[in-house]
């Protein structure tokens, strides 16, 4: 399938519909993939769409030339008629796990900007070759079915949605489009650094495709993983609807007999889901930690994980916040459902001096700030 305005418009239609006049943001590195995405979005916009478009350029500051590259990219976007903003990573730079932490910082900056400006659609330029690398790397790490789904075309985040309209197009098709339109781009030297797994996979792909991981096989694995994950999510939704309760005071409980009746795999997924919701992290609880936590619960042993206290009782399992200082106050909208978030605000915190029929470990774990917010992010939708 060739990449052109027609096929791109079809891809955008699959991610829509987009409300008239809505504001879209696109993550831009200045490389060929994101510049092609910007060019296509601008053409898509000019063919009759009335959406507003803003490009977000992240300057990680990891290389001396990154600031100049960000400005060059901004000038090229201006020639296309696209407004842009440069977001700078101001934190101290890491010396280990550089790519991982840079990626986390990049998404934090992008999503924070979108949330601040009320934008619920953020587009990235991930493509089919990125998909192959992701699935193969996860196969090598023995990931479960959720991870083997690879990069999702739509992913729900607290600010709104991450959208990947180029996932079905290869790097070769992207370059062919770039040659056709004569686009310019910057080159990040880290993309050729063999100390990074993705770079090694990219270099070894011809051999890997011939031996163990042909593209057809990888796509089949991804599709089967998606079906298995969808089935498990349906079971998780059913369990949560019938056997999980969020108390207005800010703790969560599940019915213990129903939890014990689940398969071990589903028990682990329930714990990972709950932790993902309550810890407000970008990723679920690692499987190894979830397995360790499950062993504690099954033996009736109290334990802690991710800042939460887990107490197995006779008929229920209670998840209470650990006795730690309250988070800094963060202004949030009124309680309710917003962008797939469940916001629960407790304006009447309980202190140990007040007379409430609650166990001491619950009282100690309750929030002590009047505007404490428990965000129940719903990873079941992802």
PDB file of C-alpha atoms in Angstrom, residues 37-256:
ATOM      1  CA  UNK A  37       3.253  13.103   9.115  1.00  0.00           C
ATOM      2  CA  UNK A  38       3.192  16.897   9.374  1.00  0.00           C
ATOM      3  CA  UNK A  39       3.151  17.324   5.588  1.00  0.00           C
ATOM      4  CA  UNK A  40       0.266  14.864   5.248  1.00  0.00           C
ATOM      5  CA  UNK A  41      -1.670  16.456   8.121  1.00  0.00           C
ATOM      6  CA  UNK A  42      -1.296  19.869   6.507  1.00  0.00           C
ATOM      7  CA  UNK A  43      -2.542  18.531   3.147  1.00  0.00           C
ATOM      8  CA  UNK A  44      -5.390  16.725   4.949  1.00  0.00           C
ATOM      9  CA  UNK A  45      -6.249  19.972   6.721  1.00  0.00           C
ATOM     10  CA  UNK A  46      -6.221  21.974   3.482  1.00  0.00           C
ATOM     11  CA  UNK A  47      -8.559  19.608   1.653  1.00  0.00           C
ATOM     12  CA  UNK A  48     -11.516  20.849   3.654  1.00  0.00           C
ATOM     13  CA  UNK A  49     -10.862  19.986   7.291  1.00  0.00           C
ATOM     14  CA  UNK A  50     -11.325  22.879   9.718  1.00  0.00           C
ATOM     15  CA  UNK A  51      -9.298  21.402  12.569  1.00  0.00           C
ATOM     16  CA  UNK A  52      -6.508  23.468  14.102  1.00  0.00           C
ATOM     17  CA  UNK A  53      -3.021  21.903  14.066  1.00  0.00           C
ATOM     18  CA  UNK A  54      -0.048  22.541  16.364  1.00  0.00           C
ATOM     19  CA  UNK A  55       3.309  20.734  16.163  1.00  0.00           C
ATOM     20  CA  UNK A  56       5.111  20.007  19.429  1.00  0.00           C
ATOM     21  CA  UNK A  57       8.914  19.804  19.174  1.00  0.00           C
ATOM     22  CA  UNK A  58      10.698  18.323  22.187  1.00  0.00           C
ATOM     23  CA  UNK A  59      14.270  19.458  22.791  1.00  0.00           C
ATOM     24  CA  UNK A  60      15.753  16.893  25.178  1.00  0.00           C
ATOM     25  CA  UNK A  61      19.006  18.816  25.477  1.00  0.00           C
ATOM     26  CA  UNK A  62      21.003  15.582  25.342  1.00  0.00           C
ATOM     27  CA  UNK A  63      23.213  16.801  22.479  1.00  0.00           C
ATOM     28  CA  UNK A  64      24.805  20.253  21.993  1.00  0.00           C
ATOM     29  CA  UNK A  65      23.147  20.658  18.592  1.00  0.00           C
ATOM     30  CA  UNK A  66      19.599  19.719  19.729  1.00  0.00           C
ATOM     31  CA  UNK A  67      18.481  23.327  20.334  1.00  0.00           C
ATOM     32  CA  UNK A  68      19.570  24.390  16.850  1.00  0.00           C
ATOM     33  CA  UNK A  69      17.862  21.346  15.302  1.00  0.00           C
ATOM     34  CA  UNK A  70      14.632  22.234  17.113  1.00  0.00           C
ATOM     35  CA  UNK A  71      14.753  25.769  15.683  1.00  0.00           C
ATOM     36  CA  UNK A  72      15.496  24.473  12.170  1.00  0.00           C
ATOM     37  CA  UNK A  73      12.533  22.099  12.444  1.00  0.00           C
ATOM     38  CA  UNK A  74      10.334  24.962  13.620  1.00  0.00           C
ATOM     39  CA  UNK A  75      11.338  27.031  10.571  1.00  0.00           C
ATOM     40  CA  UNK A  76      10.548  24.136   8.220  1.00  0.00           C
ATOM     41  CA  UNK A  77       7.144  23.693   9.817  1.00  0.00           C
ATOM     42  CA  UNK A  78       6.471  27.408   9.446  1.00  0.00           C
ATOM     43  CA  UNK A  79       7.087  27.085   5.690  1.00  0.00           C
ATOM     44  CA  UNK A  80       4.407  24.354   5.644  1.00  0.00           C
ATOM     45  CA  UNK A  81       2.019  26.709   7.415  1.00  0.00           C
ATOM     46  CA  UNK A  82       2.046  24.748  10.686  1.00  0.00           C
ATOM     47  CA  UNK A  83       2.282  26.488  14.043  1.00  0.00           C
ATOM     48  CA  UNK A  84       4.760  24.885  16.438  1.00  0.00           C
ATOM     49  CA  UNK A  85       5.970  25.029  20.019  1.00  0.00           C
ATOM     50  CA  UNK A  86       9.371  23.913  21.357  1.00  0.00           C
ATOM     51  CA  UNK A  87       9.174  22.057  24.673  1.00  0.00           C
ATOM     52  CA  UNK A  88      12.469  21.825  26.556  1.00  0.00           C
ATOM     53  CA  UNK A  89      13.398  19.058  28.959  1.00  0.00           C
ATOM     54  CA  UNK A  90      14.795  21.064  31.851  1.00  0.00           C
ATOM     55  CA  UNK A  91      15.429  18.234  34.333  1.00  0.00           C
ATOM     56  CA  UNK A  92      18.928  16.870  35.069  1.00  0.00           C
ATOM     57  CA  UNK A  93      19.940  14.514  32.283  1.00  0.00           C
ATOM     58  CA  UNK A  94      20.291  10.778  33.048  1.00  0.00           C
ATOM     59  CA  UNK A  95      23.491   8.820  32.618  1.00  0.00           C
ATOM     60  CA  UNK A  96      21.807   5.398  32.444  1.00  0.00           C
ATOM     61  CA  UNK A  97      18.696   4.136  30.607  1.00  0.00           C
ATOM     62  CA  UNK A  98      18.931   7.324  28.578  1.00  0.00           C
ATOM     63  CA  UNK A  99      16.501   6.425  25.781  1.00  0.00           C
ATOM     64  CA  UNK A 100      13.892   5.066  28.187  1.00  0.00           C
ATOM     65  CA  UNK A 101      13.999   8.113  30.441  1.00  0.00           C
ATOM     66  CA  UNK A 102      14.096  10.512  27.497  1.00  0.00           C
ATOM     67  CA  UNK A 103      11.005   8.811  26.109  1.00  0.00           C
ATOM     68  CA  UNK A 104       9.218   9.140  29.464  1.00  0.00           C
ATOM     69  CA  UNK A 105      10.180  12.809  29.670  1.00  0.00           C
ATOM     70  CA  UNK A 106       9.045  13.405  26.087  1.00  0.00           C
ATOM     71  CA  UNK A 107       5.573  11.976  26.675  1.00  0.00           C
ATOM     72  CA  UNK A 108       5.289  13.826  29.978  1.00  0.00           C
ATOM     73  CA  UNK A 109       6.014  17.144  28.232  1.00  0.00           C
ATOM     74  CA  UNK A 110       3.703  16.386  25.301  1.00  0.00           C
ATOM     75  CA  UNK A 111       0.786  15.203  27.404  1.00  0.00           C
ATOM     76  CA  UNK A 112       1.139  17.993  29.972  1.00  0.00           C
ATOM     77  CA  UNK A 113       1.040  20.590  27.176  1.00  0.00           C
ATOM     78  CA  UNK A 114      -2.046  18.973  25.652  1.00  0.00           C
ATOM     79  CA  UNK A 115      -3.824  18.833  29.003  1.00  0.00           C
ATOM     80  CA  UNK A 116      -2.933  22.449  29.742  1.00  0.00           C
ATOM     81  CA  UNK A 117      -4.366  23.591  26.397  1.00  0.00           C
ATOM     82  CA  UNK A 118      -7.429  21.342  26.371  1.00  0.00           C
ATOM     83  CA  UNK A 119      -6.242  19.218  23.430  1.00  0.00           C
ATOM     84  CA  UNK A 120      -7.489  15.621  23.427  1.00  0.00           C
ATOM     85  CA  UNK A 121      -5.860  14.350  20.183  1.00  0.00           C
ATOM     86  CA  UNK A 122      -2.064  13.873  20.051  1.00  0.00           C
ATOM     87  CA  UNK A 123      -0.625  12.236  16.919  1.00  0.00           C
ATOM     88  CA  UNK A 124       2.718  10.451  16.645  1.00  0.00           C
ATOM     89  CA  UNK A 125       4.568   9.099  13.597  1.00  0.00           C
ATOM     90  CA  UNK A 126       5.023   5.444  14.605  1.00  0.00           C
ATOM     91  CA  UNK A 127       4.981   3.211  11.531  1.00  0.00           C
ATOM     92  CA  UNK A 128       4.917  -0.472  10.530  1.00  0.00           C
ATOM     93  CA  UNK A 129       8.681  -0.958  11.009  1.00  0.00           C
ATOM     94  CA  UNK A 130       8.383   0.413  14.557  1.00  0.00           C
ATOM     95  CA  UNK A 131       5.581  -2.090  15.089  1.00  0.00           C
ATOM     96  CA  UNK A 132       7.757  -5.017  13.985  1.00  0.00           C
ATOM     97  CA  UNK A 133      10.627  -3.908  16.244  1.00  0.00           C
ATOM     98  CA  UNK A 134       8.286  -3.528  19.218  1.00  0.00           C
ATOM     99  CA  UNK A 135       6.691  -6.958  18.884  1.00  0.00           C
ATOM    100  CA  UNK A 136      10.008  -8.749  18.238  1.00  0.00           C
ATOM    101  CA  UNK A 137      11.679  -7.075  21.235  1.00  0.00           C
ATOM    102  CA  UNK A 138       8.754  -8.113  23.433  1.00  0.00           C
ATOM    103  CA  UNK A 139       8.864 -11.661  22.091  1.00  0.00           C
ATOM    104  CA  UNK A 140      12.514 -11.800  23.069  1.00  0.00           C
ATOM    105  CA  UNK A 141      11.557 -10.614  26.565  1.00  0.00           C
ATOM    106  CA  UNK A 142       8.743 -13.213  26.844  1.00  0.00           C
ATOM    107  CA  UNK A 143       6.001 -10.593  27.136  1.00  0.00           C
ATOM    108  CA  UNK A 144       2.409 -11.625  27.691  1.00  0.00           C
ATOM    109  CA  UNK A 145      -0.432 -11.135  25.227  1.00  0.00           C
ATOM    110  CA  UNK A 146      -1.030  -7.532  26.307  1.00  0.00           C
ATOM    111  CA  UNK A 147       2.522  -6.549  25.365  1.00  0.00           C
ATOM    112  CA  UNK A 148       2.512  -8.585  22.156  1.00  0.00           C
ATOM    113  CA  UNK A 149      -0.302  -6.435  20.782  1.00  0.00           C
ATOM    114  CA  UNK A 150       2.481  -4.008  19.949  1.00  0.00           C
ATOM    115  CA  UNK A 151       1.847  -0.320  19.344  1.00  0.00           C
ATOM    116  CA  UNK A 152      -1.861   0.486  19.410  1.00  0.00           C
ATOM    117  CA  UNK A 153      -3.360   2.861  16.808  1.00  0.00           C
ATOM    118  CA  UNK A 154      -5.418   4.492  19.587  1.00  0.00           C
ATOM    119  CA  UNK A 155      -4.348   4.678  23.210  1.00  0.00           C
ATOM    120  CA  UNK A 156      -6.280   6.488  25.922  1.00  0.00           C
ATOM    121  CA  UNK A 157      -4.322   8.716  28.283  1.00  0.00           C
ATOM    122  CA  UNK A 158      -5.416  11.136  31.050  1.00  0.00           C
ATOM    123  CA  UNK A 159      -5.405  14.110  28.648  1.00  0.00           C
ATOM    124  CA  UNK A 160      -7.236  12.288  25.828  1.00  0.00           C
ATOM    125  CA  UNK A 161      -5.983  10.041  22.992  1.00  0.00           C
ATOM    126  CA  UNK A 162      -2.669   9.102  21.415  1.00  0.00           C
ATOM    127  CA  UNK A 163      -3.213   8.471  17.686  1.00  0.00           C
ATOM    128  CA  UNK A 164      -0.875   6.697  15.227  1.00  0.00           C
ATOM    129  CA  UNK A 165      -2.168   7.140  11.636  1.00  0.00           C
ATOM    130  CA  UNK A 166       1.035   5.773   9.988  1.00  0.00           C
ATOM    131  CA  UNK A 167       1.073   2.345  11.686  1.00  0.00           C
ATOM    132  CA  UNK A 168       0.105   0.516   8.501  1.00  0.00           C
ATOM    133  CA  UNK A 169       2.786   2.183   6.375  1.00  0.00           C
ATOM    134  CA  UNK A 170       6.408   1.015   6.152  1.00  0.00           C
ATOM    135  CA  UNK A 171       9.532   3.113   6.475  1.00  0.00           C
ATOM    136  CA  UNK A 172      10.185   2.586   2.763  1.00  0.00           C
ATOM    137  CA  UNK A 173       6.752   4.016   1.903  1.00  0.00           C
ATOM    138  CA  UNK A 174       7.405   6.998   4.158  1.00  0.00           C
ATOM    139  CA  UNK A 175      10.749   7.677   2.460  1.00  0.00           C
ATOM    140  CA  UNK A 176       9.126   7.340  -0.973  1.00  0.00           C
ATOM    141  CA  UNK A 177       6.586  10.004  -0.020  1.00  0.00           C
ATOM    142  CA  UNK A 178       9.369  12.203   1.356  1.00  0.00           C
ATOM    143  CA  UNK A 179      11.299  11.983  -1.927  1.00  0.00           C
ATOM    144  CA  UNK A 180       8.144  12.801  -3.858  1.00  0.00           C
ATOM    145  CA  UNK A 181       7.424  15.999  -1.917  1.00  0.00           C
ATOM    146  CA  UNK A 182      11.090  16.951  -1.453  1.00  0.00           C
ATOM    147  CA  UNK A 183      10.887  17.302   2.314  1.00  0.00           C
ATOM    148  CA  UNK A 184      13.829  18.123   4.577  1.00  0.00           C
ATOM    149  CA  UNK A 185      14.591  16.539   7.941  1.00  0.00           C
ATOM    150  CA  UNK A 186      17.229  16.299  10.658  1.00  0.00           C
ATOM    151  CA  UNK A 187      19.158  13.147  11.565  1.00  0.00           C
ATOM    152  CA  UNK A 188      19.536  11.982  15.161  1.00  0.00           C
ATOM    153  CA  UNK A 189      22.877  10.121  15.500  1.00  0.00           C
ATOM    154  CA  UNK A 190      21.471   7.984  18.336  1.00  0.00           C
ATOM    155  CA  UNK A 191      19.392   6.184  15.690  1.00  0.00           C
ATOM    156  CA  UNK A 192      22.635   4.527  14.562  1.00  0.00           C
ATOM    157  CA  UNK A 193      24.006   3.728  18.028  1.00  0.00           C
ATOM    158  CA  UNK A 194      24.232  -0.062  18.370  1.00  0.00           C
ATOM    159  CA  UNK A 195      24.084   0.045  22.160  1.00  0.00           C
ATOM    160  CA  UNK A 196      20.314   0.497  21.813  1.00  0.00           C
ATOM    161  CA  UNK A 197      18.180  -2.607  21.266  1.00  0.00           C
ATOM    162  CA  UNK A 198      15.988  -1.032  18.592  1.00  0.00           C
ATOM    163  CA  UNK A 199      19.005  -0.045  16.532  1.00  0.00           C
ATOM    164  CA  UNK A 200      20.384  -3.581  16.710  1.00  0.00           C
ATOM    165  CA  UNK A 201      17.017  -5.042  15.730  1.00  0.00           C
ATOM    166  CA  UNK A 202      16.820  -2.644  12.808  1.00  0.00           C
ATOM    167  CA  UNK A 203      20.264  -3.688  11.624  1.00  0.00           C
ATOM    168  CA  UNK A 204      19.587  -7.419  12.087  1.00  0.00           C
ATOM    169  CA  UNK A 205      16.080  -7.380  10.646  1.00  0.00           C
ATOM    170  CA  UNK A 206      16.923  -9.015   7.268  1.00  0.00           C
ATOM    171  CA  UNK A 207      18.456 -12.006   9.064  1.00  0.00           C
ATOM    172  CA  UNK A 208      15.730 -12.154  11.733  1.00  0.00           C
ATOM    173  CA  UNK A 209      12.984 -12.039   9.115  1.00  0.00           C
ATOM    174  CA  UNK A 210      14.492 -14.962   7.233  1.00  0.00           C
ATOM    175  CA  UNK A 211      14.989 -17.060  10.353  1.00  0.00           C
ATOM    176  CA  UNK A 212      12.529 -16.490  13.198  1.00  0.00           C
ATOM    177  CA  UNK A 213      10.493 -13.337  12.725  1.00  0.00           C
ATOM    178  CA  UNK A 214       9.089 -12.786   9.227  1.00  0.00           C
ATOM    179  CA  UNK A 215       6.682  -9.850   9.081  1.00  0.00           C
ATOM    180  CA  UNK A 216       3.706 -12.125   8.323  1.00  0.00           C
ATOM    181  CA  UNK A 217       4.399 -14.221  11.416  1.00  0.00           C
ATOM    182  CA  UNK A 218       4.872 -11.149  13.628  1.00  0.00           C
ATOM    183  CA  UNK A 219       1.567  -9.669  12.422  1.00  0.00           C
ATOM    184  CA  UNK A 220      -0.197 -12.952  13.141  1.00  0.00           C
ATOM    185  CA  UNK A 221       1.251 -13.047  16.663  1.00  0.00           C
ATOM    186  CA  UNK A 222       0.101  -9.474  17.203  1.00  0.00           C
ATOM    187  CA  UNK A 223      -3.436 -10.233  15.993  1.00  0.00           C
ATOM    188  CA  UNK A 224      -3.718 -13.346  18.174  1.00  0.00           C
ATOM    189  CA  UNK A 225      -2.411 -11.383  21.165  1.00  0.00           C
ATOM    190  CA  UNK A 226      -5.027  -8.702  20.537  1.00  0.00           C
ATOM    191  CA  UNK A 227      -7.831 -11.280  20.523  1.00  0.00           C
ATOM    192  CA  UNK A 228      -6.537 -12.900  23.730  1.00  0.00           C
ATOM    193  CA  UNK A 229      -6.172  -9.506  25.405  1.00  0.00           C
ATOM    194  CA  UNK A 230      -9.675  -8.441  24.372  1.00  0.00           C
ATOM    195  CA  UNK A 231     -11.098 -11.642  25.848  1.00  0.00           C
ATOM    196  CA  UNK A 232      -9.185 -11.133  29.096  1.00  0.00           C
ATOM    197  CA  UNK A 233     -10.302  -7.513  29.280  1.00  0.00           C
ATOM    198  CA  UNK A 234     -13.918  -8.598  28.970  1.00  0.00           C
ATOM    199  CA  UNK A 235     -13.424 -10.947  31.903  1.00  0.00           C
ATOM    200  CA  UNK A 236     -11.680  -8.177  33.869  1.00  0.00           C
ATOM    201  CA  UNK A 237     -14.511  -5.736  33.189  1.00  0.00           C
ATOM    202  CA  UNK A 238     -17.079  -8.298  34.336  1.00  0.00           C
ATOM    203  CA  UNK A 239     -15.099  -9.004  37.511  1.00  0.00           C
ATOM    204  CA  UNK A 240     -14.613  -5.320  38.337  1.00  0.00           C
ATOM    205  CA  UNK A 241     -18.276  -4.481  37.770  1.00  0.00           C
ATOM    206  CA  UNK A 242     -19.466  -7.220  40.123  1.00  0.00           C
ATOM    207  CA  UNK A 243     -16.727  -7.594  42.718  1.00  0.00           C
ATOM    208  CA  UNK A 244     -14.802  -4.309  43.023  1.00  0.00           C
ATOM    209  CA  UNK A 245     -15.840  -1.220  45.008  1.00  0.00           C
ATOM    210  CA  UNK A 246     -14.243   2.195  45.501  1.00  0.00           C
ATOM    211  CA  UNK A 247     -15.176   3.571  48.907  1.00  0.00           C
ATOM    212  CA  UNK A 248     -15.963   7.316  49.038  1.00  0.00           C
ATOM    213  CA  UNK A 249     -13.246   7.654  51.714  1.00  0.00           C
ATOM    214  CA  UNK A 250     -10.583   6.754  49.183  1.00  0.00           C
ATOM    215  CA  UNK A 251      -9.810   3.061  49.558  1.00  0.00           C
ATOM    216  CA  UNK A 252     -10.687   0.150  47.320  1.00  0.00           C
ATOM    217  CA  UNK A 253     -11.891  -3.354  48.110  1.00  0.00           C
ATOM    218  CA  UNK A 254     -12.563  -6.540  46.140  1.00  0.00           C
ATOM    219  CA  UNK A 255     -14.508  -9.608  47.211  1.00  0.00           C
ATOM    220  CA  UNK A 256     -11.978 -12.212  48.277  1.00  0.00           C
TER     221      UNK A 256
END
